[in-house]
mmCIF file of C-alpha atoms in Angstrom:
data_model
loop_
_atom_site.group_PDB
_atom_site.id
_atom_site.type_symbol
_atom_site.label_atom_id
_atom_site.label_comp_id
_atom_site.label_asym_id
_atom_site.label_seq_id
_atom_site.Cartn_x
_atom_site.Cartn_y
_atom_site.Cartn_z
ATOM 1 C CA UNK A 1 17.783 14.349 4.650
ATOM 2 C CA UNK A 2 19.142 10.697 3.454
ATOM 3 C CA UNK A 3 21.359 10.830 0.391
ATOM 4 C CA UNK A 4 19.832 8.801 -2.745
ATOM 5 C CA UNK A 5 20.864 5.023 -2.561
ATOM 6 C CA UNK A 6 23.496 4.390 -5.491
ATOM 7 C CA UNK A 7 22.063 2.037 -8.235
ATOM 8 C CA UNK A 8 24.001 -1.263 -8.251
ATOM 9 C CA UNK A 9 27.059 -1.540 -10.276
ATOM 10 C CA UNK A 10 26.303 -2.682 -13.650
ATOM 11 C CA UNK A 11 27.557 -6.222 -14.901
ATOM 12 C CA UNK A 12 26.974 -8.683 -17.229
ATOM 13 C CA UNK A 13 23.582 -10.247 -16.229
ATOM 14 C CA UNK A 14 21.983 -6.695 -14.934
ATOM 15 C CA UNK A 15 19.868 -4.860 -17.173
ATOM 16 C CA UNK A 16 20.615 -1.202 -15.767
ATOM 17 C CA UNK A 17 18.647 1.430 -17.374
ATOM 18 C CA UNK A 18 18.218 5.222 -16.610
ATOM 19 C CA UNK A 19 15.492 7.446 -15.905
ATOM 20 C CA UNK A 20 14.254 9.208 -18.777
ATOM 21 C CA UNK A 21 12.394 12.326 -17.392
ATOM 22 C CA UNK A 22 11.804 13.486 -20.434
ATOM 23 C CA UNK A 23 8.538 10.817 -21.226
ATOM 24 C CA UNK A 24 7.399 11.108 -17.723
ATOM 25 C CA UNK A 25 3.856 12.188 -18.279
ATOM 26 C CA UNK A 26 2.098 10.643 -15.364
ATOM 27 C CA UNK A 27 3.126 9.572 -12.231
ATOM 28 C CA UNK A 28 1.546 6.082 -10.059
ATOM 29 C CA UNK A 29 1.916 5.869 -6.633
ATOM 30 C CA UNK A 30 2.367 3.582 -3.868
ATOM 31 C CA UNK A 31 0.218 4.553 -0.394
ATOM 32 C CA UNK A 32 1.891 1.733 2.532
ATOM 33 C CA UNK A 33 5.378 2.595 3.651
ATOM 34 C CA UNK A 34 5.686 5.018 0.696
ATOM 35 C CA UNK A 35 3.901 7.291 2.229
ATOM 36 C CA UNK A 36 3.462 6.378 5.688
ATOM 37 C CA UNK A 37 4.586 2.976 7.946
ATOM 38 C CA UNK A 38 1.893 0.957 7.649
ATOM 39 C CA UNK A 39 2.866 -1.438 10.510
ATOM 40 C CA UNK A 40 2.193 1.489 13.335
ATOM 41 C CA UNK A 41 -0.884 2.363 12.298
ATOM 42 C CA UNK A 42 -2.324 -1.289 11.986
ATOM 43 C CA UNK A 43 -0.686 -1.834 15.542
ATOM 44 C CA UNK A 44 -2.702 1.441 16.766
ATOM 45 C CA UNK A 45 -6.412 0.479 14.718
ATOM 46 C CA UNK A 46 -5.411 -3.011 16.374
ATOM 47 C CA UNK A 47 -5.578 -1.578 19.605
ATOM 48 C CA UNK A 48 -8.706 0.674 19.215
ATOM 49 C CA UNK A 49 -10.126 -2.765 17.736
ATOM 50 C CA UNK A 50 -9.682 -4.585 21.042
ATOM 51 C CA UNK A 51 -10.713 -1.563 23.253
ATOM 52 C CA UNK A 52 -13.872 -1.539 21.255
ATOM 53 C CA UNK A 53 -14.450 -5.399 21.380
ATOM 54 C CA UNK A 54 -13.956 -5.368 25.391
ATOM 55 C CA UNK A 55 -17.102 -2.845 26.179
ATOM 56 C CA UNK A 56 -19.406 -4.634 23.524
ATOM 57 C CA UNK A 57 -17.943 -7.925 23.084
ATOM 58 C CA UNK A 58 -15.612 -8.884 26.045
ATOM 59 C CA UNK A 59 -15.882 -13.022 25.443
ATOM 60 C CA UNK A 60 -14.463 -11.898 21.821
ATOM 61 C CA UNK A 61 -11.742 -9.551 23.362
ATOM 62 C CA UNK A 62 -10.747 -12.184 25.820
ATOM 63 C CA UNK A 63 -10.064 -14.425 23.104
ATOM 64 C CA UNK A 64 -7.884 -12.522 20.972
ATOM 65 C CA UNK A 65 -6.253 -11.688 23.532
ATOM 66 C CA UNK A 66 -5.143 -15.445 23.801
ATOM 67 C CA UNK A 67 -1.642 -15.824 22.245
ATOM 68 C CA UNK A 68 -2.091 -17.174 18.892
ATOM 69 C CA UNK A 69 -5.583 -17.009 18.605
ATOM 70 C CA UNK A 70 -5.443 -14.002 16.261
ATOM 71 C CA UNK A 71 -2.914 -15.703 13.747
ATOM 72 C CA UNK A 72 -5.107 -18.712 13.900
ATOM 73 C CA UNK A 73 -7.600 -17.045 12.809
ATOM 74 C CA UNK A 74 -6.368 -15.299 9.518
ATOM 75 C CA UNK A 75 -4.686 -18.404 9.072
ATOM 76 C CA UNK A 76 -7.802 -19.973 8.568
ATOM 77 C CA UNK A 77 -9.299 -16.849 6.599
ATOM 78 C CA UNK A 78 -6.511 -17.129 4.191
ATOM 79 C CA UNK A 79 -6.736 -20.834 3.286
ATOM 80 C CA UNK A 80 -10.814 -20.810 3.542
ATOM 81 C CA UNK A 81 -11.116 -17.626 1.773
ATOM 82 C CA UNK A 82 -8.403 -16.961 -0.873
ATOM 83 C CA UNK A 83 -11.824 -15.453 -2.902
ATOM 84 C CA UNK A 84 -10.456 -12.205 -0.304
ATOM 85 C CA UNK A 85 -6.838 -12.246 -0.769
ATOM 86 C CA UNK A 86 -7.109 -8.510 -2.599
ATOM 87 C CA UNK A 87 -9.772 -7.209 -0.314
ATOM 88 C CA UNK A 88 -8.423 -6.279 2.844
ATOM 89 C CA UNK A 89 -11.550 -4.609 4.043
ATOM 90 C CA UNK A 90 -13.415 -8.219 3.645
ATOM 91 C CA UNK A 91 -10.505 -10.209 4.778
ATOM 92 C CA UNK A 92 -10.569 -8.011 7.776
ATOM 93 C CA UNK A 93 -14.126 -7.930 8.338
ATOM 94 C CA UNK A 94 -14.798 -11.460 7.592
ATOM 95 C CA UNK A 95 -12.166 -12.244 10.242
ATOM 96 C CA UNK A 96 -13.702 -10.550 12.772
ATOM 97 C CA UNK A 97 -16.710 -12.384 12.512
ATOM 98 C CA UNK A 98 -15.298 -15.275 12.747
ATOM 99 C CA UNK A 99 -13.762 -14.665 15.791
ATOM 100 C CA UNK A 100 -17.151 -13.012 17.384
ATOM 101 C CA UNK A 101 -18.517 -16.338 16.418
ATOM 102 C CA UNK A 102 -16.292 -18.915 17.856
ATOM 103 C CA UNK A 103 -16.385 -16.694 21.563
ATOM 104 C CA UNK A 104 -20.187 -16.701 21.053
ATOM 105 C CA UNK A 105 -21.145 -12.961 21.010
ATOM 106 C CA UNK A 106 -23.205 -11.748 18.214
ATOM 107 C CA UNK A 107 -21.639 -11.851 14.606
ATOM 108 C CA UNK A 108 -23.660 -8.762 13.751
ATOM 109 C CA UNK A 109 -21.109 -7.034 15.695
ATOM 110 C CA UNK A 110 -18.772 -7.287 12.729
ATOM 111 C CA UNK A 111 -19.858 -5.093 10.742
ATOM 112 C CA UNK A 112 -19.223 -2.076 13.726
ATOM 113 C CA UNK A 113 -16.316 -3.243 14.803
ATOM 114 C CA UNK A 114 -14.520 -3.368 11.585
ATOM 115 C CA UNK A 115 -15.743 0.307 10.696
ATOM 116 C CA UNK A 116 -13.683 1.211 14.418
ATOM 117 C CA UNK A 117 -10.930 -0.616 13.013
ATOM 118 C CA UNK A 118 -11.244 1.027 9.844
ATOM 119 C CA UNK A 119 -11.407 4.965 10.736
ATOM 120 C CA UNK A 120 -8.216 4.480 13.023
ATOM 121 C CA UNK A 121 -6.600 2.615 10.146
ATOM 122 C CA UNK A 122 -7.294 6.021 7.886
ATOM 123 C CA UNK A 123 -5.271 7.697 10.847
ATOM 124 C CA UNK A 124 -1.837 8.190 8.751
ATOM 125 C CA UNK A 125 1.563 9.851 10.161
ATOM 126 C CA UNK A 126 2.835 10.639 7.112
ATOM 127 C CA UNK A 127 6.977 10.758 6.483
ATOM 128 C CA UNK A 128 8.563 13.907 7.112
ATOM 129 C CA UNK A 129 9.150 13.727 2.594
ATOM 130 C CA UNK A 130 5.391 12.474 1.771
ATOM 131 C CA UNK A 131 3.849 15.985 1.827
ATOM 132 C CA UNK A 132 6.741 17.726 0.154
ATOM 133 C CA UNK A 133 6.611 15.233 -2.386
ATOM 134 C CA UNK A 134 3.236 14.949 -3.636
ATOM 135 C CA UNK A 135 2.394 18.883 -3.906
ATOM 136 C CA UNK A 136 5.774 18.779 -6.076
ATOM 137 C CA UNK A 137 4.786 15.828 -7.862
ATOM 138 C CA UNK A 138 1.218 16.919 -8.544
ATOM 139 C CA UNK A 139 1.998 20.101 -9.421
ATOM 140 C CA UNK A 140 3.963 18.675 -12.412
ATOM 141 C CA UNK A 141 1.768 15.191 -13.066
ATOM 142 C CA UNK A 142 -1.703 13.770 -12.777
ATOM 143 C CA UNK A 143 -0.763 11.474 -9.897
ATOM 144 C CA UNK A 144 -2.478 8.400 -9.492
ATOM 145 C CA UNK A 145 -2.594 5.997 -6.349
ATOM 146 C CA UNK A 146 -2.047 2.295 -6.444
ATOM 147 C CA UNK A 147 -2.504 0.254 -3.539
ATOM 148 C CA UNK A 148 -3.114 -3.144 -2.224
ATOM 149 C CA UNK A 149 -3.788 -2.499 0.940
ATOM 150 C CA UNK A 150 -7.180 -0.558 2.147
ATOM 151 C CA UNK A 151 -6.121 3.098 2.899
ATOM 152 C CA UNK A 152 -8.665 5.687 1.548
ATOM 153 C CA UNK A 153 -6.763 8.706 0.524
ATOM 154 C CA UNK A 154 -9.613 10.807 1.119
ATOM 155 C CA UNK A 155 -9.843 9.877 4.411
ATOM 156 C CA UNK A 156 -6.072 10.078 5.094
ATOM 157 C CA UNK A 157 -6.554 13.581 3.897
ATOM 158 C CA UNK A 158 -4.353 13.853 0.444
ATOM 159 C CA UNK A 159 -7.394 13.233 -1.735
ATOM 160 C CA UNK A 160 -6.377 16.968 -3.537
ATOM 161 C CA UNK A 161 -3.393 15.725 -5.081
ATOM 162 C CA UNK A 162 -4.499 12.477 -6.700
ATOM 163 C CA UNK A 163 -6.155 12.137 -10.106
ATOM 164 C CA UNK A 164 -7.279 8.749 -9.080
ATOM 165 C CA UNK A 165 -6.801 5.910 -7.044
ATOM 166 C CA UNK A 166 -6.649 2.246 -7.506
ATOM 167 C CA UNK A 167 -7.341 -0.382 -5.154
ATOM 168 C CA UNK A 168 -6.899 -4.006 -5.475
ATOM 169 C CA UNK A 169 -10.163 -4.876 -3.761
ATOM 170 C CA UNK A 170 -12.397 -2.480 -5.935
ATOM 171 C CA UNK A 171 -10.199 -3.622 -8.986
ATOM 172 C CA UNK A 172 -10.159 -7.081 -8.948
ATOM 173 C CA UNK A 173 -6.385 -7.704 -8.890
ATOM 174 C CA UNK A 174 -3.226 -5.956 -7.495
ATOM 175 C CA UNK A 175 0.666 -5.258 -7.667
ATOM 176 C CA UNK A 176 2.827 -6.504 -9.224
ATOM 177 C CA UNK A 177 -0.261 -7.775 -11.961
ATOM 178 C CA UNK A 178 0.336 -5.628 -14.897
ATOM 179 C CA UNK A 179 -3.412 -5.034 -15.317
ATOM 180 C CA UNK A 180 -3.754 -2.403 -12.172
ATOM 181 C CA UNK A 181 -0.877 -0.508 -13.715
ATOM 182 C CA UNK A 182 -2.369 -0.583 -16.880
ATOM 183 C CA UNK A 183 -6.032 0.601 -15.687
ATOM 184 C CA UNK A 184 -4.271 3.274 -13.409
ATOM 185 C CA UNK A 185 -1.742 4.678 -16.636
ATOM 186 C CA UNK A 186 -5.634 4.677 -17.923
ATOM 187 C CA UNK A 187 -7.119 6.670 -15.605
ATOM 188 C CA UNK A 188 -4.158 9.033 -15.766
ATOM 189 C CA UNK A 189 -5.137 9.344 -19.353
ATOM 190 C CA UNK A 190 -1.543 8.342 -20.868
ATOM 191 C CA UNK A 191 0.242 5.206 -22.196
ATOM 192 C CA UNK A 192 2.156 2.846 -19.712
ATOM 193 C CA UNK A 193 5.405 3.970 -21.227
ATOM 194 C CA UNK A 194 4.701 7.412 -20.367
ATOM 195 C CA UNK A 195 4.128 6.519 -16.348
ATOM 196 C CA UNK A 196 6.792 7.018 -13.926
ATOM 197 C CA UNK A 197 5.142 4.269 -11.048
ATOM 198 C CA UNK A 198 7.047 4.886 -7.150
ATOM 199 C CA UNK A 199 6.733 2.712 -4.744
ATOM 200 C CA UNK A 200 8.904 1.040 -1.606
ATOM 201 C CA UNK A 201 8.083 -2.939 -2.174
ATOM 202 C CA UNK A 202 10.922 -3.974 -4.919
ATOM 203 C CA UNK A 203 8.322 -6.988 -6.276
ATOM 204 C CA UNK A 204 4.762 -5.724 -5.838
ATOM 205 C CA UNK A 205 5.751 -2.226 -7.089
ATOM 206 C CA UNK A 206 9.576 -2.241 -8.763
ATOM 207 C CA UNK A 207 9.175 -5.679 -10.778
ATOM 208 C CA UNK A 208 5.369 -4.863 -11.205
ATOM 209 C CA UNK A 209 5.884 -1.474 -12.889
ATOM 210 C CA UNK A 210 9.026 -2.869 -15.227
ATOM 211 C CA UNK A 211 6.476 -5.795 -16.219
ATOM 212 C CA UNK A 212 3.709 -3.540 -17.177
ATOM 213 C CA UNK A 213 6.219 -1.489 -19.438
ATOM 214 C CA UNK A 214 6.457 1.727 -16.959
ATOM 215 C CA UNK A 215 9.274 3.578 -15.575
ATOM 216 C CA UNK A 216 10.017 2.304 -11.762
ATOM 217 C CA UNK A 217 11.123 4.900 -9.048
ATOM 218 C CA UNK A 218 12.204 2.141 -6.271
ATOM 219 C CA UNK A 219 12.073 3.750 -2.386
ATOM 220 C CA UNK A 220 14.483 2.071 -0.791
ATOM 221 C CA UNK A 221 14.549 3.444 2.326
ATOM 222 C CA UNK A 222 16.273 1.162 4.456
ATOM 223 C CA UNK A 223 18.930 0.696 1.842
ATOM 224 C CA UNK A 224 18.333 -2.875 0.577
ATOM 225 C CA UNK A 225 19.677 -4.762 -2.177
ATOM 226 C CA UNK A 226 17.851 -5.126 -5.397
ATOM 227 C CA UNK A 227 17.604 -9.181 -5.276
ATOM 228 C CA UNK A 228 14.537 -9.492 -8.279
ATOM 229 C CA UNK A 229 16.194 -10.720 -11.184
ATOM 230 C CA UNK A 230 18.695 -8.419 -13.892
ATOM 231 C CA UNK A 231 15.995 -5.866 -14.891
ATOM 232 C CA UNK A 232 16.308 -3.336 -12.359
ATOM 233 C CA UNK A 233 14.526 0.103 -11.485
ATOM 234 C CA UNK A 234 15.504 3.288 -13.480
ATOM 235 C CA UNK A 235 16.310 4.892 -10.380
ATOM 236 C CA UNK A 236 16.482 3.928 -6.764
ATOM 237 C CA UNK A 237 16.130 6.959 -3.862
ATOM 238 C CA UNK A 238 16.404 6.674 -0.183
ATOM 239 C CA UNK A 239 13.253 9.158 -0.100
ATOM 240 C CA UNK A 240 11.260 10.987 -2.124
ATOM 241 C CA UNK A 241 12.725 14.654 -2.466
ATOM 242 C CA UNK A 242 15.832 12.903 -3.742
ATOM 243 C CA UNK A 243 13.096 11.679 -6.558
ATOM 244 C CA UNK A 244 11.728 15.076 -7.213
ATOM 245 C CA UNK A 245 15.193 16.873 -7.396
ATOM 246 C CA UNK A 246 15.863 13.887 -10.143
ATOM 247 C CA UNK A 247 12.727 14.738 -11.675
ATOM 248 C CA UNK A 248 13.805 18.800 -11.053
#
């Protein structure tokens, strides 16, 4: 198991604070490369995604195949379509399309292939800590999930130990908008102050969290610098049983 990454040295411009266990009455949680690599599994629904396209739509496969074509393609989605950039479902979906369009099969075909994208993307290999982790951490906290991304935590299977779970496409907004971490402190039924939020991304969740007046838990697992300004996270842990022996 990795040893906790050591909190920066404090000087002069930091704002170093400690983890106060002792108000933690909720806990917010990260889904993407806190509890799984996300990068795998999008590589994996990817290639179920193209397998899928080449029996029913093989003009459409051929083309992504083309090198570029793909990145073209969101691209475009992202400068025609910024109406989606918190709805990765629809920013995913709409992409397709447009793709199934410009090689001429039937756009129709969307709406299937993104739900075969979509059930391999729910396929999760979890970290060796994730499991661990959240039957400790729900055993102790109403845990509520805050995500940006499009993973289903039903689907993934871990549905038992979350109060709730926020999206940015069913919520409007995401990370690091203080709003999402407001609504899920909310749902968890307890003040912002009283939330301990965890999460790997040091903007979207560390600097999100300290902005919405929470307690940030910063996974660091690859042992980066904190590079976001002189308020830092109240604790930073290569993984998350070094959190829950902090939180004992």
């Amino acid at each position: 198991m990795k040893t906790p990454t050591a909190t920066p040295p404090s000087t002069a411009a930091s704002a170093v604070v400690e983890l106060d266990v002792s108000r933690i009455r909720a806990v917010t949680l990260d889904l993407d490369d806190t509890l799984w690599p996300i990068w795998p599994t999008i590589a994996r629904a990817e290639n179920v995604l193209q397998a899928w396209l080449a029996e029913y739509a093989p003009a459409t496969a051929a083309l992504c195949a083309t090198p570029g074509a793909l990145r073209e393609v969101r691209n475009h989605m992202n400068t025609t379509r910024p109406d989606l950039a918190h709805d990765m479902s629809a920013l995913r979906r709409e992409s397709i399309r447009l793709v199934l369009q410009r090689a001429g099969d039937d756009p129709a075909l969307a709406e299937p292939a993104f739900e075969v994208f979509f059930a391999e993307r729910q396929r999760v290999e979890l970290f060796a800590d994730a499991l661990p982790a959240l039957a400790f951490l729900s055993s102790r906290f109403p845990v509520v999930a805050v995500s940006n991304g499009n993973a289903d935590v039903h689907r993934v299977g871990l549905g038992a130990h979350f109060r709730a779970a926020l999206s940015a496409r069913e919520f409007g907004v995401g990370k690091p908008d203080p709003r999402i971490f407001h609504a899920a402190a909310e749902a968890a039924g307890v003040s912002p102050a009283q939330v301990l939020h965890i999460g790997d991304d040091a903007h979207l969740d560390g600097v999100g969290a300290l902005n919405a007046g929470m307690q940030a838990a910063w996974l660091n697992r690859e042992g980066q610098p904190w590079s976001h300004g002189p308020q830092q996270p109240h604790t930073t842990v290569a993984d998350l049983l070094a959190l829950c022996r902090q939180l004992g």
